[in-house]
Coordinates of C-alpha atoms in Angstrom, one line a residue:
Chain R
M1 CA -186.9 -10.6 -67.3
I2 CA -188.1 -12.2 -64.1
T3 CA -190.5 -14.9 -64.1
E4 CA -192.1 -15.8 -60.8
K5 CA -191.6 -19.5 -61.2
N6 CA -187.9 -18.9 -62.1
K7 CA -187.6 -16.7 -59.0
S8 CA -189.3 -19.0 -56.8
T9 CA -186.9 -21.9 -57.6
R10 CA -183.9 -19.6 -57.0
I11 CA -185.3 -18.6 -53.6
L12 CA -185.9 -22.3 -52.8
K13 CA -182.3 -23.0 -53.6
E14 CA -181.0 -20.3 -51.4
I15 CA -183.0 -21.3 -48.4
T16 CA -182.3 -25.0 -48.8
G17 CA -178.7 -24.0 -49.2
Y18 CA -178.8 -22.4 -45.8
F19 CA -180.1 -25.6 -44.2
L20 CA -177.4 -27.7 -45.8
D21 CA -174.7 -25.3 -44.6
Q22 CA -175.9 -25.9 -41.0
C23 CA -175.6 -29.6 -41.7
L24 CA -179.4 -30.1 -41.6
M25 CA -179.7 -32.9 -44.2
Q26 CA -183.2 -33.7 -43.6
F27 CA -186.0 -31.1 -44.1
D28 CA -189.6 -30.9 -45.2
I29 CA -190.7 -28.3 -47.8
H30 CA -194.0 -26.5 -48.3
F31 CA -193.9 -24.8 -51.7
N32 CA -197.0 -22.9 -52.9
I33 CA -197.4 -20.4 -55.7
T34 CA -200.7 -18.7 -56.3
K35 CA -201.5 -15.9 -58.7
T36 CA -200.6 -13.3 -56.1
E37 CA -197.8 -14.7 -54.0
F38 CA -195.2 -17.3 -53.4
E39 CA -195.0 -18.9 -50.0
L40 CA -192.1 -21.3 -48.9
I41 CA -191.9 -23.0 -45.6
V42 CA -188.9 -25.2 -44.8
T43 CA -188.8 -27.2 -41.6
A44 CA -186.0 -29.4 -40.3
P45 CA -185.3 -31.3 -37.0
C46 CA -182.5 -29.6 -35.2
K47 CA -180.9 -30.4 -31.9
E48 CA -179.5 -26.9 -31.3
K49 CA -180.4 -23.6 -32.8
P50 CA -177.8 -22.4 -35.3
K51 CA -175.7 -19.4 -34.1
S52 CA -176.2 -17.8 -37.4
F53 CA -180.0 -18.1 -37.5
D54 CA -180.9 -14.9 -35.9
R55 CA -178.7 -13.0 -38.2
F56 CA -180.0 -15.0 -41.1
I57 CA -183.6 -14.0 -40.4
E58 CA -182.5 -10.4 -39.8
E59 CA -180.9 -10.3 -43.3
L60 CA -183.9 -11.8 -44.9
N61 CA -186.0 -9.0 -43.5
V62 CA -184.3 -6.1 -45.3
P63 CA -186.7 -4.1 -47.4
R64 CA -187.5 -5.3 -50.9
E65 CA -185.6 -3.5 -53.6
L66 CA -187.1 -3.9 -57.1
E67 CA -184.0 -2.5 -59.0
I68 CA -181.7 -5.0 -57.4
E69 CA -183.8 -8.0 -57.8
E70 CA -184.3 -7.3 -61.5
Y71 CA -180.6 -6.6 -62.4
Y72 CA -179.0 -9.3 -60.4
N73 CA -181.7 -12.0 -60.8
A74 CA -179.2 -14.4 -62.3
L75 CA -177.0 -14.3 -59.2
L76 CA -179.8 -15.5 -56.9
G77 CA -179.4 -19.2 -56.2
S78 CA -175.7 -18.9 -56.6
H79 CA -175.0 -18.4 -52.8
T80 CA -171.8 -19.5 -51.3
Q81 CA -170.6 -19.7 -47.7
H82 CA -169.3 -16.6 -45.9
E83 CA -171.8 -14.4 -47.9
D84 CA -174.7 -12.6 -46.2
Y85 CA -178.4 -13.3 -47.1
S86 CA -179.5 -9.7 -47.5
F87 CA -179.6 -10.0 -51.4
L88 CA -182.2 -12.8 -50.9
G89 CA -183.9 -10.4 -48.4
K90 CA -184.4 -7.9 -51.0
N91 CA -186.3 -10.3 -53.1
I92 CA -188.9 -11.3 -50.5
D93 CA -191.6 -9.5 -48.5
V94 CA -191.9 -11.6 -45.4
A95 CA -189.5 -13.8 -43.6
N96 CA -190.2 -15.5 -40.3
G97 CA -187.9 -17.9 -38.4
N98 CA -188.7 -20.2 -35.6
Y99 CA -186.9 -22.6 -33.3
E100 CA -189.2 -24.6 -31.2
N101 CA -189.3 -28.3 -29.9
N102 CA -186.1 -29.0 -31.6
Q103 CA -187.6 -28.0 -35.0
L104 CA -186.1 -25.2 -37.1
S105 CA -188.4 -23.6 -39.5
V106 CA -188.3 -20.7 -41.9
Q107 CA -191.2 -19.1 -43.7
I108 CA -190.8 -17.0 -46.9
I109 CA -193.4 -14.9 -48.6
R110 CA -193.0 -13.0 -51.9
Y111 CA -195.9 -11.0 -53.3
F112 CA -196.2 -10.5 -57.0
Chain S
M1 CA -175.0 24.9 -39.0
L2 CA -177.3 23.3 -41.4
K3 CA -178.7 20.2 -39.9
I4 CA -179.7 18.1 -42.8
Y5 CA -178.4 14.8 -42.0
S6 CA -179.7 12.7 -44.9
L7 CA -180.6 14.3 -48.1
R8 CA -183.1 12.5 -50.3
Y9 CA -181.8 11.2 -53.6
Q10 CA -183.5 13.9 -55.6
H11 CA -182.3 16.7 -53.3
F12 CA -178.8 15.4 -53.5
I13 CA -178.8 15.4 -57.3
F14 CA -180.3 18.9 -57.5
L15 CA -177.4 20.0 -55.1
L16 CA -174.9 18.5 -57.4
F17 CA -176.6 20.2 -60.4
C18 CA -176.4 23.6 -58.7
I19 CA -172.7 23.1 -57.8
T20 CA -171.8 21.9 -61.4
L21 CA -173.7 24.8 -63.0
S22 CA -171.9 27.2 -60.7
F23 CA -168.6 25.8 -61.9
A24 CA -169.6 26.2 -65.5
F25 CA -170.2 30.0 -64.9
L26 CA -166.9 30.2 -63.0
M27 CA -164.8 28.8 -65.8
P28 CA -162.6 31.4 -67.7
D29 CA -164.0 30.4 -71.1
R30 CA -167.6 30.9 -70.0
S31 CA -168.4 33.5 -72.7
T32 CA -168.4 30.6 -75.3
M33 CA -170.2 28.1 -73.0
L34 CA -173.2 27.5 -75.3
Q35 CA -171.2 27.3 -78.4
Q36 CA -168.9 24.7 -76.7
Y37 CA -171.9 22.8 -75.5
L38 CA -173.4 22.7 -79.0
T39 CA -170.0 21.3 -80.3
L40 CA -170.1 18.6 -77.6
I41 CA -173.6 17.4 -78.3
T42 CA -173.3 17.4 -82.1
G43 CA -169.9 16.0 -82.4
Q44 CA -168.4 12.5 -82.4
T45 CA -167.7 11.2 -78.9
H46 CA -165.2 8.5 -78.0
L47 CA -163.7 6.6 -75.2
L48 CA -160.7 8.9 -74.8
Q49 CA -162.3 12.1 -75.9
D50 CA -162.2 14.6 -73.0
S51 CA -165.2 16.9 -72.9
F52 CA -162.8 19.6 -71.6
Y53 CA -160.9 19.6 -74.8
V54 CA -163.8 21.4 -76.4
G55 CA -164.1 23.9 -73.5
G56 CA -164.2 24.0 -69.7
A57 CA -167.4 25.9 -69.4
G58 CA -169.2 23.7 -71.9
A59 CA -168.1 20.5 -70.3
F60 CA -169.4 21.5 -66.9
F61 CA -172.7 22.8 -68.5
N62 CA -173.0 19.4 -70.2
T63 CA -172.7 17.6 -66.9
S64 CA -175.2 20.0 -65.3
T65 CA -177.8 19.2 -68.1
L66 CA -177.3 15.4 -67.4
L67 CA -177.7 16.1 -63.7
L68 CA -181.0 17.9 -64.2
F69 CA -182.1 15.1 -66.5
V70 CA -181.3 12.4 -63.9
F71 CA -183.2 14.7 -61.3
L72 CA -186.3 14.7 -63.5
L73 CA -186.0 11.0 -64.3
S74 CA -186.1 10.1 -60.7
F75 CA -188.7 12.7 -59.7
D76 CA -191.2 10.1 -58.8
Y77 CA -188.9 8.0 -56.8
K78 CA -190.5 7.2 -53.5
E79 CA -187.4 6.1 -51.9
Q80 CA -186.8 8.0 -48.6
R81 CA -183.1 7.6 -48.6
L82 CA -180.3 7.0 -51.0
S83 CA -179.5 3.3 -52.1
G84 CA -176.3 1.9 -53.3
I85 CA -177.3 1.0 -56.8
Q86 CA -178.8 4.4 -57.3
L87 CA -175.7 6.2 -56.2
S88 CA -173.3 3.9 -58.1
A89 CA -175.3 4.5 -61.3
L90 CA -175.2 8.2 -60.7
G91 CA -171.5 8.3 -60.1
L92 CA -170.8 6.3 -63.2
F93 CA -173.2 8.3 -65.4
I94 CA -172.1 11.8 -64.3
G95 CA -168.5 10.6 -64.2
H96 CA -168.7 9.7 -67.9
S97 CA -170.4 13.0 -68.8
F98 CA -166.9 14.4 -68.7
F99 CA -165.8 12.1 -71.6
G100 CA -168.5 11.0 -73.9
L101 CA -172.0 11.3 -72.5
N102 CA -174.4 14.2 -73.4
L103 CA -178.2 14.5 -73.5
I104 CA -178.5 13.7 -77.3
N105 CA -176.6 10.5 -77.2
T106 CA -178.2 9.1 -74.1
L107 CA -181.9 9.8 -74.7
P108 CA -182.4 7.1 -77.4
I109 CA -180.9 4.5 -75.1
I110 CA -183.1 5.4 -72.3
L111 CA -186.1 5.3 -74.5
G112 CA -185.1 1.7 -75.5
I113 CA -185.1 0.8 -72.0
R114 CA -188.5 2.4 -71.4
L115 CA -189.8 0.4 -74.4
Y116 CA -188.4 -2.8 -72.8
A117 CA -190.1 -2.1 -69.5
A118 CA -193.4 -1.6 -71.2
W119 CA -193.0 -4.6 -73.4
T120 CA -192.3 -6.8 -70.4
S121 CA -195.0 -5.3 -68.3
Q122 CA -192.7 -3.9 -65.8
T123 CA -192.6 -0.5 -64.1
F124 CA -189.8 1.8 -65.5
K125 CA -188.8 2.5 -61.8
R126 CA -187.0 -0.9 -61.8
F127 CA -184.9 0.4 -64.6
I128 CA -183.8 3.9 -63.6
S129 CA -180.4 2.9 -62.5
V130 CA -180.1 0.4 -65.3
S131 CA -180.9 3.3 -67.8
L132 CA -177.9 5.3 -66.5
F133 CA -175.6 2.3 -66.6
S134 CA -176.6 1.4 -70.2
C135 CA -175.6 4.8 -71.6
A136 CA -172.0 3.4 -72.1
A137 CA -172.8 2.9 -75.7
S138 CA -173.6 6.5 -76.4
P139 CA -170.5 7.1 -78.7
L140 CA -172.3 4.9 -81.3
I141 CA -175.3 7.4 -81.4
S142 CA -173.0 10.3 -81.6
Y143 CA -171.1 8.6 -84.5
F144 CA -174.2 8.4 -86.7
I145 CA -175.3 11.9 -85.6
S146 CA -172.0 13.5 -86.5
I147 CA -171.8 11.8 -90.0
N148 CA -174.3 14.4 -91.4
L149 CA -176.2 16.6 -89.0
N150 CA -178.6 17.7 -91.9
N151 CA -179.4 14.2 -93.1
V152 CA -182.6 13.0 -91.5
F153 CA -181.7 9.4 -92.4
T154 CA -178.6 9.3 -90.2
L155 CA -180.4 11.0 -87.3
I156 CA -183.2 8.4 -87.5
L157 CA -180.7 5.7 -87.8
A158 CA -178.9 7.1 -84.7
I159 CA -182.1 7.0 -82.7
L160 CA -183.0 3.6 -83.8
I161 CA -179.6 2.1 -82.9
G162 CA -179.9 3.8 -79.5
V163 CA -183.4 2.4 -78.9
L164 CA -182.2 -1.0 -80.0
I165 CA -179.2 -0.9 -77.5
G166 CA -181.4 0.2 -74.8
F167 CA -184.0 -2.5 -75.5
I168 CA -181.6 -5.5 -75.5
S169 CA -179.3 -4.1 -72.6
P170 CA -181.4 -5.2 -69.5
P171 CA -181.9 -8.9 -70.4
L172 CA -178.3 -9.2 -71.6
A173 CA -176.9 -7.5 -68.4
E174 CA -179.0 -9.8 -66.3
H175 CA -177.5 -12.9 -67.9
F176 CA -173.9 -11.6 -68.2
V177 CA -173.7 -11.0 -64.5
K178 CA -173.3 -14.8 -64.2
F179 CA -170.4 -14.8 -66.4
H180 CA -168.2 -13.0 -63.8
Q181 CA -170.5 -14.2 -60.9
G182 CA -170.7 -10.7 -59.5
F183 CA -166.9 -10.2 -59.1
S184 CA -166.8 -7.3 -61.5
L185 CA -168.8 -4.3 -60.3
Y186 CA -169.2 -2.8 -63.8
N187 CA -171.4 -5.3 -65.3
F188 CA -172.8 -3.1 -67.7
G189 CA -169.3 -2.3 -68.9
F190 CA -168.9 -5.9 -70.0
T191 CA -172.6 -6.0 -71.4
T192 CA -172.1 -2.9 -73.5
G193 CA -168.8 -3.9 -74.6
I194 CA -170.3 -7.2 -76.1
I195 CA -173.2 -5.2 -77.7
T196 CA -170.9 -2.5 -79.3
M197 CA -168.5 -5.3 -80.4
F198 CA -171.2 -6.9 -82.4
I199 CA -172.5 -3.6 -83.9
V200 CA -169.1 -2.4 -85.2
T201 CA -168.5 -5.6 -86.9
F202 CA -171.3 -4.6 -89.2
F203 CA -169.6 -1.4 -90.2
Q204 CA -167.5 -3.0 -92.8
Y205 CA -170.5 -3.8 -94.9
F206 CA -171.4 -0.1 -95.2
N207 CA -167.7 1.1 -95.5
L208 CA -168.0 2.9 -92.2
E209 CA -164.7 3.6 -90.3
I210 CA -164.2 4.8 -86.8
E211 CA -161.3 7.2 -86.3
S212 CA -159.2 6.4 -83.3
I213 CA -159.3 9.5 -81.1
S214 CA -157.3 10.4 -78.0
Y215 CA -158.1 14.1 -76.8
I216 CA -157.1 14.7 -73.2
E217 CA -157.0 18.1 -71.8
T218 CA -155.3 19.0 -68.5
K219 CA -155.2 22.8 -68.7
F220 CA -158.2 22.9 -66.3
H221 CA -156.5 20.7 -63.8
Y222 CA -157.0 23.1 -60.7
Y223 CA -160.7 23.8 -61.6
L224 CA -161.4 20.1 -61.9
M225 CA -159.5 19.3 -58.6
S226 CA -161.5 22.0 -57.0
Y227 CA -164.8 20.6 -58.2
Y228 CA -163.8 17.1 -57.0
I229 CA -162.8 18.6 -53.6
T230 CA -166.2 20.4 -53.5
I231 CA -168.0 17.2 -53.9
L232 CA -166.0 15.6 -51.1
S233 CA -166.8 18.5 -49.0
V234 CA -170.5 18.3 -49.6
I235 CA -170.4 14.6 -48.5
A236 CA -168.5 15.6 -45.4
F237 CA -170.7 18.6 -44.5
F238 CA -174.1 16.9 -44.9
Y239 CA -173.4 13.4 -43.8
L240 CA -170.5 13.3 -41.3
K241 CA -171.9 14.8 -38.3
N242 CA -171.0 11.9 -35.9
H243 CA -167.6 11.0 -37.5
K244 CA -166.4 9.0 -34.5
H245 CA -169.2 6.6 -34.7
H246 CA -168.9 6.5 -38.5
L247 CA -165.2 5.6 -38.3
Q248 CA -166.1 2.7 -35.9
E249 CA -168.7 1.5 -38.3
L250 CA -166.2 1.9 -41.3
R251 CA -164.0 -0.8 -39.8
K252 CA -167.0 -3.2 -40.0
L253 CA -167.7 -2.0 -43.5
F254 CA -164.2 -3.0 -44.5
H255 CA -165.1 -6.6 -43.8
S256 CA -167.6 -6.5 -46.8
S257 CA -166.4 -8.4 -49.8
G258 CA -168.1 -6.0 -52.2
R259 CA -169.3 -8.8 -54.4
V260 CA -172.4 -7.6 -56.1
P261 CA -175.1 -6.8 -55.0
D262 CA -173.4 -5.5 -51.9
D263 CA -175.5 -2.4 -51.0
F264 CA -173.8 -0.8 -48.0
F265 CA -177.0 1.3 -47.3
S266 CA -178.8 -1.8 -46.3
K267 CA -176.3 -2.7 -43.6
F268 CA -174.9 0.7 -42.4
D269 CA -176.2 4.1 -41.9
T270 CA -175.9 6.9 -44.4
G271 CA -173.1 8.6 -42.4
T272 CA -171.0 5.4 -42.4
V273 CA -171.4 5.0 -46.3
A274 CA -170.6 8.6 -46.8
M275 CA -167.5 8.3 -44.6
N276 CA -166.5 5.4 -46.9
G277 CA -167.0 7.6 -50.0
F278 CA -165.1 10.4 -48.3
V279 CA -162.2 8.4 -47.0
T280 CA -161.7 6.4 -50.2
G281 CA -162.1 9.4 -52.5
S282 CA -159.6 11.3 -50.4
V283 CA -157.1 8.6 -50.4
Y284 CA -157.2 8.3 -54.2
L285 CA -156.9 12.0 -54.6
C286 CA -153.7 11.9 -52.6
L287 CA -152.6 8.9 -54.6
L288 CA -153.1 10.9 -57.9
L289 CA -151.3 13.9 -56.4
C290 CA -148.3 11.7 -55.3
L291 CA -148.1 10.2 -58.8
K292 CA -148.3 13.7 -60.3
I293 CA -151.4 12.8 -62.3
E294 CA -153.2 15.8 -63.6
F295 CA -156.9 16.1 -63.8
S296 CA -158.6 15.8 -67.0
G297 CA -162.2 14.8 -67.9
P298 CA -161.6 11.1 -67.8
V299 CA -159.7 11.2 -64.5
L300 CA -162.3 13.2 -62.9
G301 CA -165.0 11.0 -64.2
A302 CA -163.2 7.9 -62.9
L303 CA -162.9 9.5 -59.5
L304 CA -166.7 10.2 -59.5
S305 CA -167.4 6.7 -60.5
L306 CA -165.4 5.4 -57.7
I307 CA -167.1 7.6 -55.0
G308 CA -170.4 6.4 -56.4
F309 CA -169.5 2.8 -56.0
C310 CA -168.4 3.4 -52.5
S311 CA -172.0 2.7 -51.6
F312 CA -172.1 -0.4 -53.6
G313 CA -169.2 -2.7 -53.1
K314 CA -166.0 -0.5 -52.9
H315 CA -164.0 0.5 -49.9
L316 CA -160.4 1.3 -49.2
K317 CA -159.4 -2.2 -48.2
N318 CA -160.6 -3.9 -51.3
T319 CA -159.7 -1.2 -53.9
I320 CA -156.1 -0.3 -53.0
P321 CA -154.6 -3.8 -53.8
T322 CA -156.2 -3.8 -57.4
S323 CA -154.7 -0.5 -58.0
I324 CA -151.3 -1.7 -56.7
G325 CA -151.6 -4.4 -59.3
V326 CA -152.0 -1.9 -62.0
L327 CA -149.0 0.0 -60.8
I328 CA -146.9 -3.0 -60.7
A329 CA -147.8 -3.8 -64.3
A330 CA -147.1 -0.3 -65.4
L331 CA -143.7 -0.3 -63.8
L332 CA -142.8 -3.5 -65.5
M333 CA -144.1 -2.2 -68.8
D334 CA -141.9 0.9 -68.3
I335 CA -145.0 3.3 -68.8
D336 CA -145.0 6.7 -67.3
L337 CA -147.1 6.4 -64.2
N338 CA -148.8 9.9 -64.7
S339 CA -150.0 9.0 -68.3
I340 CA -153.6 8.5 -69.1
T341 CA -152.9 4.9 -70.0
V342 CA -152.1 4.2 -66.4
S343 CA -154.4 6.7 -64.5
L344 CA -157.7 5.4 -66.0
P345 CA -156.9 1.7 -65.2
L346 CA -155.6 2.7 -61.8
L347 CA -159.0 4.1 -60.9
F348 CA -161.3 1.9 -62.9
V349 CA -159.6 -1.3 -62.0
T350 CA -161.5 -0.9 -58.7
S351 CA -164.3 -2.7 -60.5
L352 CA -162.5 -5.9 -59.5
S353 CA -162.3 -4.9 -55.7
P354 CA -164.7 -7.9 -54.8
I355 CA -161.9 -10.2 -55.7
T356 CA -159.8 -8.6 -53.0
G357 CA -162.7 -8.7 -50.6
Y358 CA -163.4 -12.3 -51.2
Y359 CA -160.1 -13.9 -51.8
G360 CA -157.5 -11.6 -50.2
I361 CA -154.9 -9.0 -51.0
F362 CA -152.7 -11.2 -53.3
C363 CA -155.6 -12.1 -55.5
G364 CA -156.7 -8.4 -55.8
I365 CA -153.1 -7.4 -56.8
L366 CA -153.0 -10.2 -59.3
A367 CA -156.5 -9.1 -60.7
G368 CA -155.2 -5.5 -61.0
F369 CA -152.0 -6.7 -62.7
L370 CA -153.9 -8.8 -65.3
H371 CA -156.4 -5.9 -65.9
M372 CA -153.6 -3.4 -66.8
N373 CA -152.5 -6.1 -69.3
L374 CA -155.8 -6.8 -70.9
V375 CA -157.6 -3.3 -70.9
S376 CA -155.7 -2.2 -73.9
V377 CA -156.3 -5.5 -75.7
V378 CA -160.0 -5.3 -75.6
M379 CA -160.5 -1.8 -76.7
P380 CA -160.0 -2.5 -80.4
L381 CA -162.9 -5.0 -80.1
H382 CA -165.4 -2.2 -79.8
Q383 CA -163.1 0.5 -81.2
G384 CA -163.8 3.0 -78.5
M385 CA -167.7 2.9 -78.8
N386 CA -168.0 1.6 -75.4
L387 CA -167.1 4.1 -72.6
F388 CA -166.9 1.5 -69.9
N389 CA -163.8 -0.2 -71.5
N390 CA -162.3 -0.9 -68.1
G391 CA -165.5 -2.6 -67.1
F392 CA -165.4 -4.7 -70.3
S393 CA -161.9 -5.8 -69.4
S394 CA -162.7 -6.5 -65.7
G395 CA -165.6 -8.8 -66.8
F396 CA -163.2 -11.1 -68.5
I397 CA -160.6 -10.9 -65.7
A398 CA -163.3 -11.9 -63.1
A399 CA -164.5 -14.7 -65.2
F400 CA -161.0 -16.0 -65.9
L401 CA -159.6 -15.7 -62.3
V402 CA -162.4 -16.6 -60.1
P403 CA -162.8 -20.3 -61.1
I404 CA -159.1 -20.8 -61.0
I405 CA -158.8 -19.3 -57.5
D406 CA -161.8 -21.4 -56.4
T407 CA -160.2 -24.6 -57.7
I408 CA -157.0 -23.8 -55.9
K409 CA -158.8 -23.0 -52.7
E410 CA -160.7 -26.3 -52.7
N411 CA -157.4 -28.2 -52.5
K412 CA -155.4 -25.7 -50.5
P413 CA -157.7 -23.7 -48.4
N414 CA -154.8 -21.8 -46.6
T415 CA -153.0 -20.7 -49.6
F416 CA -154.6 -17.2 -49.9

C-alpha cells in the first residue's frame, strides 16, 4: 500500500538521481508535504543546460496512472541510467523544468 | 471500410466476447456446450489441464463468460484509450481461461482484492488489472469446490481461501517486484507461486493430496489456430490503417528494454503498439508452425498472453533471444521440440524479455536457457496450483541473473 511519505521520498530519490547523473553535485531542495499535496523543487547551478533535460521534463509530464503507481511502487526510487523517467511521470501531476541564469530547476507536484 | 481507429477498452473487450462466443457456437460439439461448461466450472483445474479436453464449445463458452465479466468489471473505467497494463492483464487472464480459469474459481479472489481496496481506503479502479493477474491461484479454489459439491463447508472454505489469496496478493506483489527488479514481466506469477507454495504445505495436516494432472487436447488445432488468426486480423483491421508510419515507429519501439513498467501506449500511438502485437504474434505463430507445435488450450493461452504483453514490455527484438535459449536447452536435453514441455516455456519465457532489452542478446539467450532448466523444478513447489508457473520460474531467473550481470558489467562494461 502506498503511503504518501514513502512515495515522496522515492520521488525525491529519483529527481536527485537525475541531477547526480548530470554531474550536478550541488543542489538545493525545497520539500513540502501538506494534507493535499506534495511539492518538490530542486535547484542547481549549471553552466550548460543538459541535453537530456527537455526529454526528462517531457517524460515527467506523461499522464498519471493509478494502477501503475500502486503495483510498481517498490520500483520507484531504483532508477538506473539509460532508463526513461516516464514511470516517475505516472506518479506525479505537475512537472515544470526551467534553465535560466545558469540555474537548473525542476518543480514536481503530486496531489493526494 | 469501418473507420474506427482506436477502440475504447470496453468496446475492444466486447468485440472479443462476441468473437469468442461465435466460435463456441461454431464448434462441432456445440450441442453439449452447457454440459461441458458445467463440467469445467465444477471440476478440478490444474496447471496442465486443457479446457478443450472437456470440450471445444464449452471451452470457448467459458472464455466468453470471462470476457463478459471483464467487460462488466471495467464498465466504469473512464480511460479514453487502452493502456499497457490493462491489455497485458487481459491477455494473461483470457489466455489462461483456456487452461484453468473460470468464473467460479476467480470470483472469490477478486472479492478478496475488493476487500483489500476497501480496507486500505483505495478505489477498486486501481486494482482492476491486478485482480485479473491475481487469479493465477484459481486451481486452489477449484480444488476445494471439487472435493464435494454438495458440502457447504468445502464451498465456504473455497471462498474463504480465495478471498484470503486476493486480500494478500496486492501488498505481496508490490514488494516482490523488487526481488527481480522488474526484469520479470510476470510478477504475479512469482507472487502467486509463493502464496500457493505456502498454502499447499498445509495440506499434509489435513491428509489432502493433489493429483498430478496433464490433459492436453490437440484435436481442435485448426479451430484454435483460426481463432488466433481472427484475433490478429481484428488488430490489423482496427488499428493498422497507417502501417508505413507504424512500421517506422516500431523500429523505435524495439529500442525499449521492456523492463517494467514499460507501457508502450505512453510513448507510442495505438497503431504502433498494435503493429507490435500483430508482428510479434504473427512471428511466433510461424515459429510454432515451423516446429510443428499443435494448438491446444495452453498454447493458445500462451500466445494470447504474449500479444497482451506486446503493449507492456515485449517486442520481437527482446523476446526471440529468450525463446532461442529455451530451444537450445531443449535440444541439449533431447526433448521433442513440439511437446508441451517445450512449447509452453518457449512462449512464456518471453516474461524475461527485459533481460534481452537491457543487457543484450546473449544474456537473453542465457536467461531462456536457465528458464527451461528451472521451470519444471519449481512446479512441485506449488503442485500445479499456480497457473503462472513460468512466471514463478522467471522471477527466480531474473533475481539470480541480474545482479551477476550487473557485477560483471561494472568491471567489464564492453563484455555484453
